[in-house]
Short mmCIF file of C-alpha atoms and ligand atoms in Angstrom, two decimals:
data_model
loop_
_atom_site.label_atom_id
_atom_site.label_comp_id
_atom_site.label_asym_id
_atom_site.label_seq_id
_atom_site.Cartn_x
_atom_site.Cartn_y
_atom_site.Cartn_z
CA UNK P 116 1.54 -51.97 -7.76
CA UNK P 117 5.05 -50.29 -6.37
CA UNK P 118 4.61 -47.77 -9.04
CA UNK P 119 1.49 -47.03 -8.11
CA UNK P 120 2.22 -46.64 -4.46
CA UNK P 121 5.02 -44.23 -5.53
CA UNK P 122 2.90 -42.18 -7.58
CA UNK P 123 0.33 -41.75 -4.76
CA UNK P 124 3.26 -40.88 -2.21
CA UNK P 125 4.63 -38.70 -4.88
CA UNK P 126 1.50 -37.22 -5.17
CA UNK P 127 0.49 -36.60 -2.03
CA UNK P 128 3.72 -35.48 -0.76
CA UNK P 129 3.18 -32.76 -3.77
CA UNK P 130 0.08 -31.47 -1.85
CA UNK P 131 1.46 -31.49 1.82
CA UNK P 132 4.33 -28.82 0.32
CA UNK P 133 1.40 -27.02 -1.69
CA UNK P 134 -0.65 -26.63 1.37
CA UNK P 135 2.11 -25.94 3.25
CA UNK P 136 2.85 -23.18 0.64
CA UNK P 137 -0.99 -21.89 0.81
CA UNK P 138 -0.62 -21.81 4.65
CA UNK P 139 2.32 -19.93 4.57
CA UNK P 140 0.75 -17.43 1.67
CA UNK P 141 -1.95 -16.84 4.31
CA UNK P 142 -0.35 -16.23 7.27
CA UNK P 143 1.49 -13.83 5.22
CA UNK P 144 -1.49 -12.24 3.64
CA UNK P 145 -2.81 -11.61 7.36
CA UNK P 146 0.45 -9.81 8.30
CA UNK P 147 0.21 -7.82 5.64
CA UNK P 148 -3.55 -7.25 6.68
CA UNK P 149 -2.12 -5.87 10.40
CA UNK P 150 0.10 -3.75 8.64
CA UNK P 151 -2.51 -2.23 7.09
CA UNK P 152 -3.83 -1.43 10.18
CA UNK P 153 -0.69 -0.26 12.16
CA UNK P 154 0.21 2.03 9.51
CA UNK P 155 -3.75 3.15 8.59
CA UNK P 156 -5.11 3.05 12.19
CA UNK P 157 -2.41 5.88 13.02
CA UNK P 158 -1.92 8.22 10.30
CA UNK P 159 -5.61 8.83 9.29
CA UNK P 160 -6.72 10.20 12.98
CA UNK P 161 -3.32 11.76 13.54
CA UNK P 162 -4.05 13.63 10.33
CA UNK P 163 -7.72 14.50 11.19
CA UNK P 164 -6.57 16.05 14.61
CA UNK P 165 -3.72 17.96 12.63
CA UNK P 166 -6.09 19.51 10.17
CA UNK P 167 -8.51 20.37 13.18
CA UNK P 168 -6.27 21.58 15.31
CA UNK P 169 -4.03 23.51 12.91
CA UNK P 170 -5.78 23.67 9.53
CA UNK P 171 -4.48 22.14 6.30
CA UNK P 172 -1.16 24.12 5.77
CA UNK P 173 -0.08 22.74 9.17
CA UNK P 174 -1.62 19.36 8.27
CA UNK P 175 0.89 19.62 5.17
CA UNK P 176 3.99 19.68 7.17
CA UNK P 177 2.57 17.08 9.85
CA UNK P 178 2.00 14.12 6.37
CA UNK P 179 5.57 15.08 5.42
CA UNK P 180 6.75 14.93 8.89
CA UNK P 181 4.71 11.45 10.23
CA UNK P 182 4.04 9.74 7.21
CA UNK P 183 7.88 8.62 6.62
CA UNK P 184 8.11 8.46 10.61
CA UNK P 185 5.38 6.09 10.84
CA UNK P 186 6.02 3.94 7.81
CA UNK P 187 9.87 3.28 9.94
CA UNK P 188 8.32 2.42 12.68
CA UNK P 189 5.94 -0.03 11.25
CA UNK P 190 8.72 -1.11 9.30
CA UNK P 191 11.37 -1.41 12.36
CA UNK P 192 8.79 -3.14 14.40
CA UNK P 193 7.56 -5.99 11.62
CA UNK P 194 10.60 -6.87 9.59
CA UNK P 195 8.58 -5.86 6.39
CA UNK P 196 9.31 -3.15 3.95
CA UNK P 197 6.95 -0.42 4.07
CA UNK P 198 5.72 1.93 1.74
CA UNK P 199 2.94 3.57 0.29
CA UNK P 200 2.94 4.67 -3.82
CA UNK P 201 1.13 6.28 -6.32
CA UNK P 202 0.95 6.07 -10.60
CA UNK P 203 0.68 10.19 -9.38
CA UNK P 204 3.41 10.28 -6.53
CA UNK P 205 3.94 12.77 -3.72
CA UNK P 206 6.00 11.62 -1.35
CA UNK P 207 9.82 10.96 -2.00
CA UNK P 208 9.25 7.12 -1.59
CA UNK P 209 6.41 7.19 -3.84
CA UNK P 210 7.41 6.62 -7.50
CA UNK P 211 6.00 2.70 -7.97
CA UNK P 212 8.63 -0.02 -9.27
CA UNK P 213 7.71 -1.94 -11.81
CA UNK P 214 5.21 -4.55 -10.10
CA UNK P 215 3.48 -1.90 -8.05
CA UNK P 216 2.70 -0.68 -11.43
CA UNK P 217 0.87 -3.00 -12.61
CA UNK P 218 -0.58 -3.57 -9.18
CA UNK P 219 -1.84 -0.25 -9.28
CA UNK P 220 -3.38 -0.06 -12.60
CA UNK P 221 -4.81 -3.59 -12.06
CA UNK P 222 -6.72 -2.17 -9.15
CA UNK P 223 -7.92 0.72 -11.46
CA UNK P 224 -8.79 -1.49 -13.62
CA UNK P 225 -11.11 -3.29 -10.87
CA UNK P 226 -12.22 0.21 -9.79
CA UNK P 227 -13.51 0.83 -13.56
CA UNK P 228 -15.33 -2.87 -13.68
CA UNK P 229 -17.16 -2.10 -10.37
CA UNK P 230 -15.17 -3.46 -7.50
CA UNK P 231 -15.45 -1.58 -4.25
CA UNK P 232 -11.87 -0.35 -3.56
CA UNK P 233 -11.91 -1.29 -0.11
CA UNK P 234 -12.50 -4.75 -0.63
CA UNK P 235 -9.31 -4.93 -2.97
CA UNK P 236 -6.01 -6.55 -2.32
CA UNK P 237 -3.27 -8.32 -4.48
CA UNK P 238 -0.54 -10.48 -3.11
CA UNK P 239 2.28 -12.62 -4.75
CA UNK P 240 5.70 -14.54 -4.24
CA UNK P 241 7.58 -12.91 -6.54
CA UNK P 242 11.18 -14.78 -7.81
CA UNK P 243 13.93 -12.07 -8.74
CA UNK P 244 16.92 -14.84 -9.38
CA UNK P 245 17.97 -16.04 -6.14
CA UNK P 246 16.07 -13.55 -4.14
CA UNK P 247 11.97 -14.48 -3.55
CA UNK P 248 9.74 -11.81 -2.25
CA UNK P 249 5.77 -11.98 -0.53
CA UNK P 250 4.65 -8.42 -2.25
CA UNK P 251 0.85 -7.41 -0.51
CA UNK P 252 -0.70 -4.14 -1.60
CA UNK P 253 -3.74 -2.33 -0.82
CA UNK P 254 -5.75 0.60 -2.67
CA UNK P 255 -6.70 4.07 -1.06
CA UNK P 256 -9.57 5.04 -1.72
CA UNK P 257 -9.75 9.39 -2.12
CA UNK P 258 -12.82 10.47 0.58
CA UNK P 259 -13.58 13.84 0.88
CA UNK P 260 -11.05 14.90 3.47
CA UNK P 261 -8.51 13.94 1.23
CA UNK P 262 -9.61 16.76 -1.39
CA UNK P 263 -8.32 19.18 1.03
CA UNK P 264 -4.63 18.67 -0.19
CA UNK P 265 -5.28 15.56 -3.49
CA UNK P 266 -8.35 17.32 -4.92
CA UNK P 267 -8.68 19.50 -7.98
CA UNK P 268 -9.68 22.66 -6.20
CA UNK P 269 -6.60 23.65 -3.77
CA UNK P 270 -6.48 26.63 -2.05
CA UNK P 271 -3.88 28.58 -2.66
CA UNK P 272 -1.82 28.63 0.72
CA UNK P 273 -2.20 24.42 0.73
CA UNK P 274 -0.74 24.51 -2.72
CA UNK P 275 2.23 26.73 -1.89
CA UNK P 276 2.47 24.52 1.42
CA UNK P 277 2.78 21.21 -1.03
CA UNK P 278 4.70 22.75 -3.61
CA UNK P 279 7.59 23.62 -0.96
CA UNK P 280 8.02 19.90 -0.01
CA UNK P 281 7.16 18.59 -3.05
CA UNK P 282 8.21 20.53 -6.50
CA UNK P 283 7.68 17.54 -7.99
CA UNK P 284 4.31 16.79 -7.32
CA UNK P 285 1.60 15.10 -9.12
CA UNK P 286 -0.73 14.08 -6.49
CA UNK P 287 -3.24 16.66 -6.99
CA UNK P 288 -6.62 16.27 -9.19
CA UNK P 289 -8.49 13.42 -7.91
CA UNK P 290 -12.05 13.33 -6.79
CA UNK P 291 -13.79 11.68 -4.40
CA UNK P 292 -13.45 7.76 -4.65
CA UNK P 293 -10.75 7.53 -7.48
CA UNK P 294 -8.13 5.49 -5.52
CA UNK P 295 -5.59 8.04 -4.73
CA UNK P 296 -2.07 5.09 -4.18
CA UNK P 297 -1.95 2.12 -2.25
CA UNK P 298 0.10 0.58 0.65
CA UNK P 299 2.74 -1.69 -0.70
CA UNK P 300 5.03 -4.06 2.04
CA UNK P 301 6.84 -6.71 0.95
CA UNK P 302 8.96 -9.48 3.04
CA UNK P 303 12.00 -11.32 1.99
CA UNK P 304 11.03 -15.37 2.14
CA UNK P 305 12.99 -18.37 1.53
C1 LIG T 524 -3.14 18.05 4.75
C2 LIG T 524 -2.87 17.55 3.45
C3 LIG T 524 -3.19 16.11 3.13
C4 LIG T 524 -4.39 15.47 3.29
C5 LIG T 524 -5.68 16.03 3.86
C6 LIG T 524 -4.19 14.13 2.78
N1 LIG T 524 -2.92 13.97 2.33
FE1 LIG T 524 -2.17 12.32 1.43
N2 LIG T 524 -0.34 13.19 1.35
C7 LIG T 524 -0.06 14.47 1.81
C8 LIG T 524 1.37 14.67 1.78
C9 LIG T 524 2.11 15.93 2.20
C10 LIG T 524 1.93 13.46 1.33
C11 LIG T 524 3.40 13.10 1.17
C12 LIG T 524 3.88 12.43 2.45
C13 LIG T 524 5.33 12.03 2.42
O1 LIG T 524 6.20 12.90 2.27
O2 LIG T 524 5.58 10.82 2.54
C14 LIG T 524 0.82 12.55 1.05
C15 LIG T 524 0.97 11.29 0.57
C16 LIG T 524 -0.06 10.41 0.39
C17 LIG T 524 0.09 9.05 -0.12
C18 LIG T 524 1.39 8.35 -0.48
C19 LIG T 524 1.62 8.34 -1.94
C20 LIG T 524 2.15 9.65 -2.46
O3 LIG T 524 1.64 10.08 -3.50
O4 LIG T 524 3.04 10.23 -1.81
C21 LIG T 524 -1.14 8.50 -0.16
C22 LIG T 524 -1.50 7.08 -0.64
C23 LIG T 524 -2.06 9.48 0.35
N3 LIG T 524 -1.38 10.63 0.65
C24 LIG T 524 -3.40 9.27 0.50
C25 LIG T 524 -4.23 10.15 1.16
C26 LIG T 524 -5.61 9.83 1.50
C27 LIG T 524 -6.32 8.53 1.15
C28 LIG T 524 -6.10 10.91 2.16
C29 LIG T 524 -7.46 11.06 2.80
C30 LIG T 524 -7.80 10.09 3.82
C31 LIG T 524 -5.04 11.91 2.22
N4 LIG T 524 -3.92 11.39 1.60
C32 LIG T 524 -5.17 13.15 2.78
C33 LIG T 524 -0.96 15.42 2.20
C34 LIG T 524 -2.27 15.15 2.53
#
């Protein structure tokens, strides 16, 4: 009978911590969902009123001028590590680790069996010895304003424009609805 007992404590102490876990995992996931939004919800209409107001070229120097700028602030003001990255990287922060990797070509993957991209996401606690990690990442879809300057048909003066920032650059050549990177945050968790 005392064993018994035990077990059942034992066992439902087990699923307190688990949903604790779970609980935690979500309000984590919904963070990283807000982030999303913060960091989204400025660039893309600060971009579309650069590339109205000034045309693309100018739009080129206002992405490498605001995207960093507003990745540190979103970063400063949540705690989390911000970043957005690419298999075909741009930006200086770009280049994927490891895990965004897979991440990345995972949502591919997805993309190729039929999943919308926007409805993608991938999250996990992620144990590097002593150090754990809650990694979120979201896919980019490529719309058509996005050809302007990731397409396969740049103009000349946008390519000039993107090859002085970036000599490195292999973010060119998508079409419309390949996913183009992905935001990736992460937050140090104990
Ligand atoms: C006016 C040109 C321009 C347009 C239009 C544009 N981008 Fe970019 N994009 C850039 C530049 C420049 C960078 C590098 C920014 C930096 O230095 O961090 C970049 C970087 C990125 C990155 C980060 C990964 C990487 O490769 O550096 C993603 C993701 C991205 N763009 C997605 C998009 C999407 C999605 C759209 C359409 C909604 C879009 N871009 C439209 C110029 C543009």
């Amino acid at each position: 009978m005392k064993t018994k007992l035990l077990t059942i404590a034992l066992l439902s102490a087990t699923m307190n911590s688990n949903v604790f876990a779970n609980e935690a995992i979500s309000a984590n996931v919904e963070e990283a969902r807000n982030l999303v939004k913060m960091f989204g919800g400025q660039l893309k209409p600060e971009l579309q009123k650069a590339m109205k107001s000034g045309g693309p070229v100018s739009a080129v120097e206002f992405c490498h001028a605001r995207a960093p700028e507003i990745a540190q602030t979103v970063a400063e003001k949540s705690g989390w590590k911000v970043n957005r990255v690419s298999l075909k990287p741009r930006g200086a922060t770009a280049s994927p680790d490891a895990w965004e990797t897979e991440v990345l070509k995972r949502f591919d993957a997805e993309k190729t069996a039929g999943v919308e991209v926007k409805t993608m996401e991938f999250s996990e606690v992620v144990h590097d010895g002593a150090k754990t990690t809650f990694r979120y990442m979201k896919p980019l879809g490529t719309a058509e304003v996005c050809l302007v300057c990731h397409g396969t048909n740049l103009t000349e003066p946008v390519r000039q424009a993107i090859a002085k920032y970036y000599p490195q650059d292999q973010a060119m050549g998508f079409n419309k609805g390949d996913i183009r990177g992905a935001f990736s945050f992460s937050k140090a968790v104990n």
